[in-house]
XYZ file of C-alpha atoms in Angstrom:
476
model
C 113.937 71.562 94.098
C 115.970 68.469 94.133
C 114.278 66.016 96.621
C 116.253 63.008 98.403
C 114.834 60.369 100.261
C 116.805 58.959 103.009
C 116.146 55.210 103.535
C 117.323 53.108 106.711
C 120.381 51.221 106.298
C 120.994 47.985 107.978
C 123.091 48.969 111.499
C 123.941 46.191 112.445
C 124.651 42.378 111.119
C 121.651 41.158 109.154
C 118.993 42.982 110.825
C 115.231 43.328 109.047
C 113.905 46.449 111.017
C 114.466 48.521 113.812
C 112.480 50.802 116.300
C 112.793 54.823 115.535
C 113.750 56.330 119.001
C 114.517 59.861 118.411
C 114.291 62.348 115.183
C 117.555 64.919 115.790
C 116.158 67.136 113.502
C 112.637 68.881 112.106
C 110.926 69.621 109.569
C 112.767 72.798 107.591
C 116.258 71.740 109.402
C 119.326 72.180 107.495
C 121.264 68.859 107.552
C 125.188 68.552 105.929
C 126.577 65.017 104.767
C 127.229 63.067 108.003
C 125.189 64.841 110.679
C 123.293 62.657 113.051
C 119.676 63.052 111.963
C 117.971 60.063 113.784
C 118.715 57.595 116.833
C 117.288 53.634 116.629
C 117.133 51.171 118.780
C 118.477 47.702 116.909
C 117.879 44.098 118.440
C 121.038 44.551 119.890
C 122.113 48.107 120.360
C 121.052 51.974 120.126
C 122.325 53.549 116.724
C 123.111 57.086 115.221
C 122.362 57.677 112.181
C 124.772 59.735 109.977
C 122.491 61.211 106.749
C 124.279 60.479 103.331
C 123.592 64.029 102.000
C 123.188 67.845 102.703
C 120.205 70.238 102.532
C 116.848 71.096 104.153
C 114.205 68.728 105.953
C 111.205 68.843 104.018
C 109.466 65.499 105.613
C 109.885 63.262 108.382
C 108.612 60.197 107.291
C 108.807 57.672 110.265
C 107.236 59.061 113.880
C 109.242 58.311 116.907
C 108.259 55.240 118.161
C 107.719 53.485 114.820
C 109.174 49.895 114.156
C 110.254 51.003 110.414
C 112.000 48.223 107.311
C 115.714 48.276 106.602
C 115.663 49.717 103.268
C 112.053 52.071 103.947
C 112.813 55.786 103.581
C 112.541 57.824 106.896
C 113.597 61.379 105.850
C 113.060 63.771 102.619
C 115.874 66.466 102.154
C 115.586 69.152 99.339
C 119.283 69.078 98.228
C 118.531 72.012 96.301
C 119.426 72.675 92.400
C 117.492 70.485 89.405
C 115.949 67.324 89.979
C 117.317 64.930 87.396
C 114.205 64.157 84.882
C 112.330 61.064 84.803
C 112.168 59.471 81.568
C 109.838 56.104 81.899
C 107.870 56.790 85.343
C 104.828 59.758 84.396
C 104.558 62.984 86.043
C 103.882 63.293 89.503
C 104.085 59.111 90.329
C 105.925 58.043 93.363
C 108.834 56.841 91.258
C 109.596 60.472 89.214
C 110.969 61.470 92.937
C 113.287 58.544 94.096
C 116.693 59.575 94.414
C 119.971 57.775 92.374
C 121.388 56.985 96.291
C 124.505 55.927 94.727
C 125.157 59.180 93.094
C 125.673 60.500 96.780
C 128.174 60.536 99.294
C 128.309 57.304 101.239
C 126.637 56.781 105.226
C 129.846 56.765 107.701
C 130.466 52.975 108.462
C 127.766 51.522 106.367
C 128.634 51.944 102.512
C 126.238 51.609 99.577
C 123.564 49.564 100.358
C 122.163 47.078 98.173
C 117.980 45.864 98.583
C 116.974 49.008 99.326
C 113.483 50.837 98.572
C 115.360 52.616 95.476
C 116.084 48.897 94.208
C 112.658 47.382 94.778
C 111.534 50.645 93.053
C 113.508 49.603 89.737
C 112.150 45.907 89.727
C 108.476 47.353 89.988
C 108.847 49.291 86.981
C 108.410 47.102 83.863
C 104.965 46.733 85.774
C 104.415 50.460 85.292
C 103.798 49.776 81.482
C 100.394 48.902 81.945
C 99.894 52.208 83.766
C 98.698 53.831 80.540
C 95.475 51.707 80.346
C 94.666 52.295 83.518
C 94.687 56.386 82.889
C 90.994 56.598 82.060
C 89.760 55.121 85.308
C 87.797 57.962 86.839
C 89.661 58.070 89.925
C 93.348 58.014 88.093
C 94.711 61.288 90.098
C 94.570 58.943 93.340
C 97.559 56.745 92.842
C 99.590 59.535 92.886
C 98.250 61.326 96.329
C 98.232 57.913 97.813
C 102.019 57.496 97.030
C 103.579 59.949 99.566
C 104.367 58.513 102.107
C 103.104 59.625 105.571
C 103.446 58.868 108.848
C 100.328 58.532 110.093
C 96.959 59.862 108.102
C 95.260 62.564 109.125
C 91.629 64.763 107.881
C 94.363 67.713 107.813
C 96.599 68.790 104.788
C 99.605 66.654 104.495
C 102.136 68.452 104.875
C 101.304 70.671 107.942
C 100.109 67.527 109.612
C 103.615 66.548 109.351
C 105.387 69.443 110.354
C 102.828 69.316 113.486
C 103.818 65.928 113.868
C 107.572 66.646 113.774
C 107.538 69.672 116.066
C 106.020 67.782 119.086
C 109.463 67.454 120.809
C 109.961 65.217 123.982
C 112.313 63.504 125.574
C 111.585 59.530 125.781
C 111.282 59.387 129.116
C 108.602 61.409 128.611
C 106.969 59.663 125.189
C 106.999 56.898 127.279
C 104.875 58.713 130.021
C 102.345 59.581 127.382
C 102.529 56.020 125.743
C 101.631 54.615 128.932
C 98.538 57.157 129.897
C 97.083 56.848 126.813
C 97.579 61.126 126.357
C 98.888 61.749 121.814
C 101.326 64.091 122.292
C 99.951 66.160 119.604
C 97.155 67.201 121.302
C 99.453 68.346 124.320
C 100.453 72.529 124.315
C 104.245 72.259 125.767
C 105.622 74.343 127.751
C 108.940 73.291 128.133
C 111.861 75.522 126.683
C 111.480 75.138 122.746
C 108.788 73.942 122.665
C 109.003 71.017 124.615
C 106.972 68.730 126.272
C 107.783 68.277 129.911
C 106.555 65.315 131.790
C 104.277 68.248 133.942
C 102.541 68.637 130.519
C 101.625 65.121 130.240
C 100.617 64.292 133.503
C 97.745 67.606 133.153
C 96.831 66.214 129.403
C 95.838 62.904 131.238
C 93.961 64.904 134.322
C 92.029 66.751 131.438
C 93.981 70.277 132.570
C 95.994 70.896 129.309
C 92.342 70.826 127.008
C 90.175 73.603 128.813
C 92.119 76.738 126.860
C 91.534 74.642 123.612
C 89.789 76.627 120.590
C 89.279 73.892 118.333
C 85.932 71.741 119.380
C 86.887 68.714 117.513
C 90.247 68.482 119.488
C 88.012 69.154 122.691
C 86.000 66.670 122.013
C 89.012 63.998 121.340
C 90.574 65.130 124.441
C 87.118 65.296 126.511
C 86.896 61.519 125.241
C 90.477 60.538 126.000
C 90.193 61.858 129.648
C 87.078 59.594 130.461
C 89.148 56.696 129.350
C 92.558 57.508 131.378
C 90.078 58.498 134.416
C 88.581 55.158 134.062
C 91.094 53.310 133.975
C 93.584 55.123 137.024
C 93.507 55.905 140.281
C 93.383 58.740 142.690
C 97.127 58.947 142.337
C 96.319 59.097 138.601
C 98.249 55.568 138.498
C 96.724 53.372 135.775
C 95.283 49.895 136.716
C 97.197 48.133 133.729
C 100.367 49.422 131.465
C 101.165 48.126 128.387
C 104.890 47.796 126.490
C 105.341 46.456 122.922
C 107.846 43.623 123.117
C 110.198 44.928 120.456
C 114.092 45.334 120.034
C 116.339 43.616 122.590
C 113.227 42.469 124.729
C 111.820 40.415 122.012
C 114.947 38.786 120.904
C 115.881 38.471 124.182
C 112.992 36.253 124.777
C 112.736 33.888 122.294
C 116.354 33.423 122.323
C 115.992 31.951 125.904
C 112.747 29.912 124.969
C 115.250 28.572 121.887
C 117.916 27.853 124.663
C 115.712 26.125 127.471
C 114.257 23.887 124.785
C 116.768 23.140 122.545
C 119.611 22.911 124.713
C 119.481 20.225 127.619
C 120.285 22.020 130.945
C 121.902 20.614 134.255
C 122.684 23.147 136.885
C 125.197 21.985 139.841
C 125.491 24.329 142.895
C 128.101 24.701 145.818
C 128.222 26.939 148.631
C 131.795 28.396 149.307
C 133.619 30.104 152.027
C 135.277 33.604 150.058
C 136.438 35.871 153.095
C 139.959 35.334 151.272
C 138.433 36.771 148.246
C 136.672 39.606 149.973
C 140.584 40.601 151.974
C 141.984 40.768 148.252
C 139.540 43.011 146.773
C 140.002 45.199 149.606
C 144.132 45.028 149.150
C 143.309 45.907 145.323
C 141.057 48.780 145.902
C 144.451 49.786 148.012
C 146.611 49.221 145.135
C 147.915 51.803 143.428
C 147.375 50.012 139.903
C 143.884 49.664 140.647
C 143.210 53.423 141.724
C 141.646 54.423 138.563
C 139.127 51.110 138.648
C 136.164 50.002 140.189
C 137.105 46.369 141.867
C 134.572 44.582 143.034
C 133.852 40.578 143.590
C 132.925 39.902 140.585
C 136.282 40.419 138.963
C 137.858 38.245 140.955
C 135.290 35.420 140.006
C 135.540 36.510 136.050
C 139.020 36.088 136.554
C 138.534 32.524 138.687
C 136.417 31.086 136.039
C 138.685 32.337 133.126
C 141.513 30.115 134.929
C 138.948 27.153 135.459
C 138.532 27.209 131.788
C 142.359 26.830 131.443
C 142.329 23.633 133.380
C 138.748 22.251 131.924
C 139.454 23.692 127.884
C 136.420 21.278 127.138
C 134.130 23.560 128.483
C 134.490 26.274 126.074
C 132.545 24.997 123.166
C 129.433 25.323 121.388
C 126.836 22.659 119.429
C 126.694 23.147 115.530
C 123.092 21.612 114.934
C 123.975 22.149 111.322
C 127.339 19.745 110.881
C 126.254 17.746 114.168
C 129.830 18.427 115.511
C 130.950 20.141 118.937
C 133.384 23.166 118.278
C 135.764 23.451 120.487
C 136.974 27.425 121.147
C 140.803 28.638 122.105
C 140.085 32.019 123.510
C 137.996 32.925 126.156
C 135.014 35.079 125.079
C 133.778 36.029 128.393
C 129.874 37.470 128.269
C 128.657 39.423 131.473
C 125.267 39.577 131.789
C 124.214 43.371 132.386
C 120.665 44.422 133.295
C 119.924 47.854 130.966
C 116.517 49.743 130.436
C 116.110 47.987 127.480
C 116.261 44.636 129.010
C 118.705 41.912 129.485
C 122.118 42.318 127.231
C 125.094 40.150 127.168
C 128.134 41.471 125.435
C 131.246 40.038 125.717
C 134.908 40.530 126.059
C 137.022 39.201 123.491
C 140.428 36.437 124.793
C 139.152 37.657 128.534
C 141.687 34.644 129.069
C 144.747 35.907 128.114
C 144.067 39.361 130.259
C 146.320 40.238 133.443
C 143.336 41.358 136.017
C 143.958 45.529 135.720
C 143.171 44.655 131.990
C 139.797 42.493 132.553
C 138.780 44.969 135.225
C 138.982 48.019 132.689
C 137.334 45.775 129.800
C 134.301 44.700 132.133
C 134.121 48.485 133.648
C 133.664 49.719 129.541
C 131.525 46.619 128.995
C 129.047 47.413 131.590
C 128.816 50.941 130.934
C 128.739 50.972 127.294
C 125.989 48.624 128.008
C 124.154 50.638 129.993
C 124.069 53.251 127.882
C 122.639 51.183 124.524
C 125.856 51.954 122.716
C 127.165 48.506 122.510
C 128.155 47.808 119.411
C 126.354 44.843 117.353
C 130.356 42.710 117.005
C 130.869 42.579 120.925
C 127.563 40.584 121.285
C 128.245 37.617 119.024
C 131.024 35.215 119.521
C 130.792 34.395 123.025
C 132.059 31.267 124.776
C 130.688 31.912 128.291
C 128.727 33.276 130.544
C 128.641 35.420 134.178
C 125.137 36.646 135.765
C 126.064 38.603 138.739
C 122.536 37.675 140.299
C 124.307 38.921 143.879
C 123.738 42.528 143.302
C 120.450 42.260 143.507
C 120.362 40.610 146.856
C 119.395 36.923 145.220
C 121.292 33.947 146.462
C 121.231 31.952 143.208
C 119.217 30.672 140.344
C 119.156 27.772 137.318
C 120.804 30.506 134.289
C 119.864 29.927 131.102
C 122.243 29.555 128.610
C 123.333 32.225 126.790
C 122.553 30.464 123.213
C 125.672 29.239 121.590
C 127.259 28.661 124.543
C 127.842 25.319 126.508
C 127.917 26.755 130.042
C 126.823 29.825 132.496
C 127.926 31.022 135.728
C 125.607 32.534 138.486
C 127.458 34.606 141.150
C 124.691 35.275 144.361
C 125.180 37.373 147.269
C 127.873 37.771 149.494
C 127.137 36.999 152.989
C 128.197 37.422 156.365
C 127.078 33.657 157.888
C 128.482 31.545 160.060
C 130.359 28.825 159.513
C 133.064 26.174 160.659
C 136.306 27.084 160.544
C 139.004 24.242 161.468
C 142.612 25.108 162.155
C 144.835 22.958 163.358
C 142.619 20.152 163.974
C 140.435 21.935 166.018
C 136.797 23.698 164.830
C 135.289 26.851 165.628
C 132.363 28.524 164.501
C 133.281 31.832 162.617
C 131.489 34.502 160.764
C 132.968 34.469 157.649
C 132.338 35.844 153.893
C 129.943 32.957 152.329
C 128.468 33.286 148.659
C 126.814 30.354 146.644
C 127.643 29.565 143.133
C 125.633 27.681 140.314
C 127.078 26.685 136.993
C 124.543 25.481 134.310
C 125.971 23.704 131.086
C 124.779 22.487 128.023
C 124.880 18.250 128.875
C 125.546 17.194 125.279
C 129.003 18.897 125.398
C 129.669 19.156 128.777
C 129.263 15.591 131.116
C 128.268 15.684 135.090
C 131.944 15.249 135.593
C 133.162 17.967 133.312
C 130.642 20.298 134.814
C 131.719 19.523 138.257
C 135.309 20.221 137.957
C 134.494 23.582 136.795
C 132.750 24.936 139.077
C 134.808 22.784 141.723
C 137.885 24.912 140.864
C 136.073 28.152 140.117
C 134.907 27.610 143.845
C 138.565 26.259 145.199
C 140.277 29.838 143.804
C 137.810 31.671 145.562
C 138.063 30.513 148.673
C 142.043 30.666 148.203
C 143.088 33.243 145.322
C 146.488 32.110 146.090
C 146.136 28.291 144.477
C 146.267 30.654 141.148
C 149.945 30.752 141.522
C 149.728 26.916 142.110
C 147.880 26.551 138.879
C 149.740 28.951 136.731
């Protein structure tokens, strides 16, 4: 038996840890060299990981859910044949199993990786030398045992507390479920296909339904114990009175990258309210357009596109502050972030020289954008380098707000809702009151870079194109 530990690469740029969303494999699994074995959840993106060798699962070593080290192992595989023999480390130590990672085939898109637990492992052992007079200690056998890792101790054996542990399959919409009414999925008897546990399985665990065919008495009395508390603290409807969530992964960068922004960065935030029932007739010509039939067009394209054009005239407003070399940095292209609201919280990737795009080309970049976004898959590149900012607060029915920079950035568009209001039309010299299509716009920017004046001819010609989508052709 030729055992391989598998340890967590860095997915992204620089990252120190990330959260363990879901194992796709168990215990006694066969695994070949580049299967997806896990899925994590990054500051900035959900990751599959590809597993650097093939053979069988022995041990799991990182429960879903865990927030686990870059460089930890997560995974033991028995690669089969003759473990290579350990010459300094004694028998049966931690050490005598680490594999020689770089003797193996290399992770798809990550490489060798260097300050991993296989290099701490080396630095620690000149300490080992002194291991020898520390033999005779009566209780010398422990180091040993205490060495394996494991995910989370238990009075049981080891190893079948770890198969146990592996086999309780669930989807995470369903983990979550359990996180959040207190009911260890362990102690839950699935009865989904394969073993799985269904969210039906859950919601009986927490009404005390799932523990009355139990055989075991200590598990009875855990569960009998864990019902009085998830009855205590819920409702008829079973609802509980207070819920929970770990602030972890794009959540928790998320927020104290916006408490670094609102106190570092000085805000102003100028707002104008603009007629855009010309804007409104040309996204319904486009969504007539046979160049746009395979696209979603919407408002917001047209105002990506506006403030990509505003930027032409105002260059000055694509910059950033570098603290560091007290200088302003002035950018060429366009890196235009959209804001998109995602279960895991607020993410802002961007689309790379947005500028230089004819609009069928920003429409399909934002459609990927948004949907890659969506889904977690966003890759850690399209989230750094941005020059500038859209929130689309509108689709949620909001008006307008005061954004907060997107950090790095010197300014940040809020688009709010789209109305039907009345208002005062004059042609030829005479006024009327029209309905007509009215939205509000608010542009915050950084005022160390960008000046009251700067700011307001920004947003006065983001506003101006809107209103008339033909003054584009003026401009250009």
């Amino acid at each position: 038996m030729a055992l391989q530990k598998f340890n967590l690469p860095d997915p992204g740029e620089g990252l120190t840890e990330a959260d363990l969303v879901t194992w796709r494999v168990a215990v006694g699994d066969e695994v070949k060299v580049n299967d997806m074995v896990v899925e994590v959840e990054t500051a900035k993106s959900l990751v599959e990981l590809p597993i650097p060798f093939a053979g069988r699962v022995v041990e799991l070593l990182a429960a879903e859910g865990d927030t686990v080290d870059v460089g930890a192992p997560i995974i033991v595989v028995d690669t089969g044949g003759e473990a290579a023999p350990a010459a300094a480390p004694p028998a049966g130590s931690a050490t005598a199993e680490e594999p020689d990672e770089s003797s193996g085939p290399n992770l798809v898109g990550y490489g060798a990786k260097a300050g991993s637990t296989r290099r701490r492992a080396r630095r620690g052992e000149p300490a080992q030398a002194s291991l020898p007079t520390e033999q005779p200690v009566a209780y010398s056998p422990a180091p040993p045992v205490e060495a394996t890792p494991q995910p989370e101790p238990a009075p049981a054996p080891a190893a079948p507390v770890t198969g146990e542990r592996a086999r309780a399959l669930a989807k995470p919409p369903v983990r979550k479920m359990a996180k959040d009414l207190g009911v260890d999925l362990a102690s839950v008897t699935p009865s989904g296909p394969g073993g799985v546990v269904t969210r039906e399985d859950v919601q009986a665990a927490a009404s005390g339904a799932s523990t009355s065919t139990s055989s075991d008495g200590g598990l009875e009395a855990r569960a009998s114990h864990l019902d009085q508390k998830v009855v205590a603290a819920t409702d008829q409807r079973g609802i509980p009175a207070e819920r929970r969530v770990p602030i972890k992964g794009v959540r928790k960068v998320t927020a104290q990258a916006m408490v670094d922004s609102a106190f570092t960065a000085p805000h102003v935030t100028e707002f104008v309210t603009v007629d855009v029932t010309a804007t409104m007739d040309l996204v319904d010509r486009l969504k007539k357009d046979r160049a746009f039939r395979d696209v979603k067009v919407t408002p917001l394209l047209v105002v990506a596109k506006a403030l990509c054009l505003a930027i032409r005239r105002n260059p000055d407003v694509n910059a950033s502050w570098d603290e560091a070399a007290q200088e302003i940095v002035y950018r060429r292209d366009v890196n235009l972030g959209i804001a998109a609201a995602t279960p895991r919280g607020l993410v802002v990737p961007n689309i790379k020289g947005a500028d230089s795009m004819p609009m069928r080309e920003l429409a399909d970049a934002m459609a990927q954008l948004v949907a890659t976004a969506r889904e977690g898959r966003t890759q850690p590149a399209d989230f750094a380098g941005g020059t500038v900012t859209i929130t689309n607060v509108g689709v949620f029915g909001v008006d307008t707000g005061t954004p907060i920079l997107n950090p790095g950035e010197a300014a940040i568009l809020a688009f709010g809702a789209v109305r039907r209001m009345p208002w005062v039309v004059e042609r030829d010299g005479v006024e009327s009151i029209e309905p007509r299509w009215v939205t509000q716009l608010a542009l915050s920017f950084d005022h160390r870079m960008v000046d009251g004046e700067l700011g307001s001819k920004v947003l006065a010609d983001v506003a101006a194109l809107l209103h008339d989508p033909g003054q584009a052709l003026v401009w250009a």
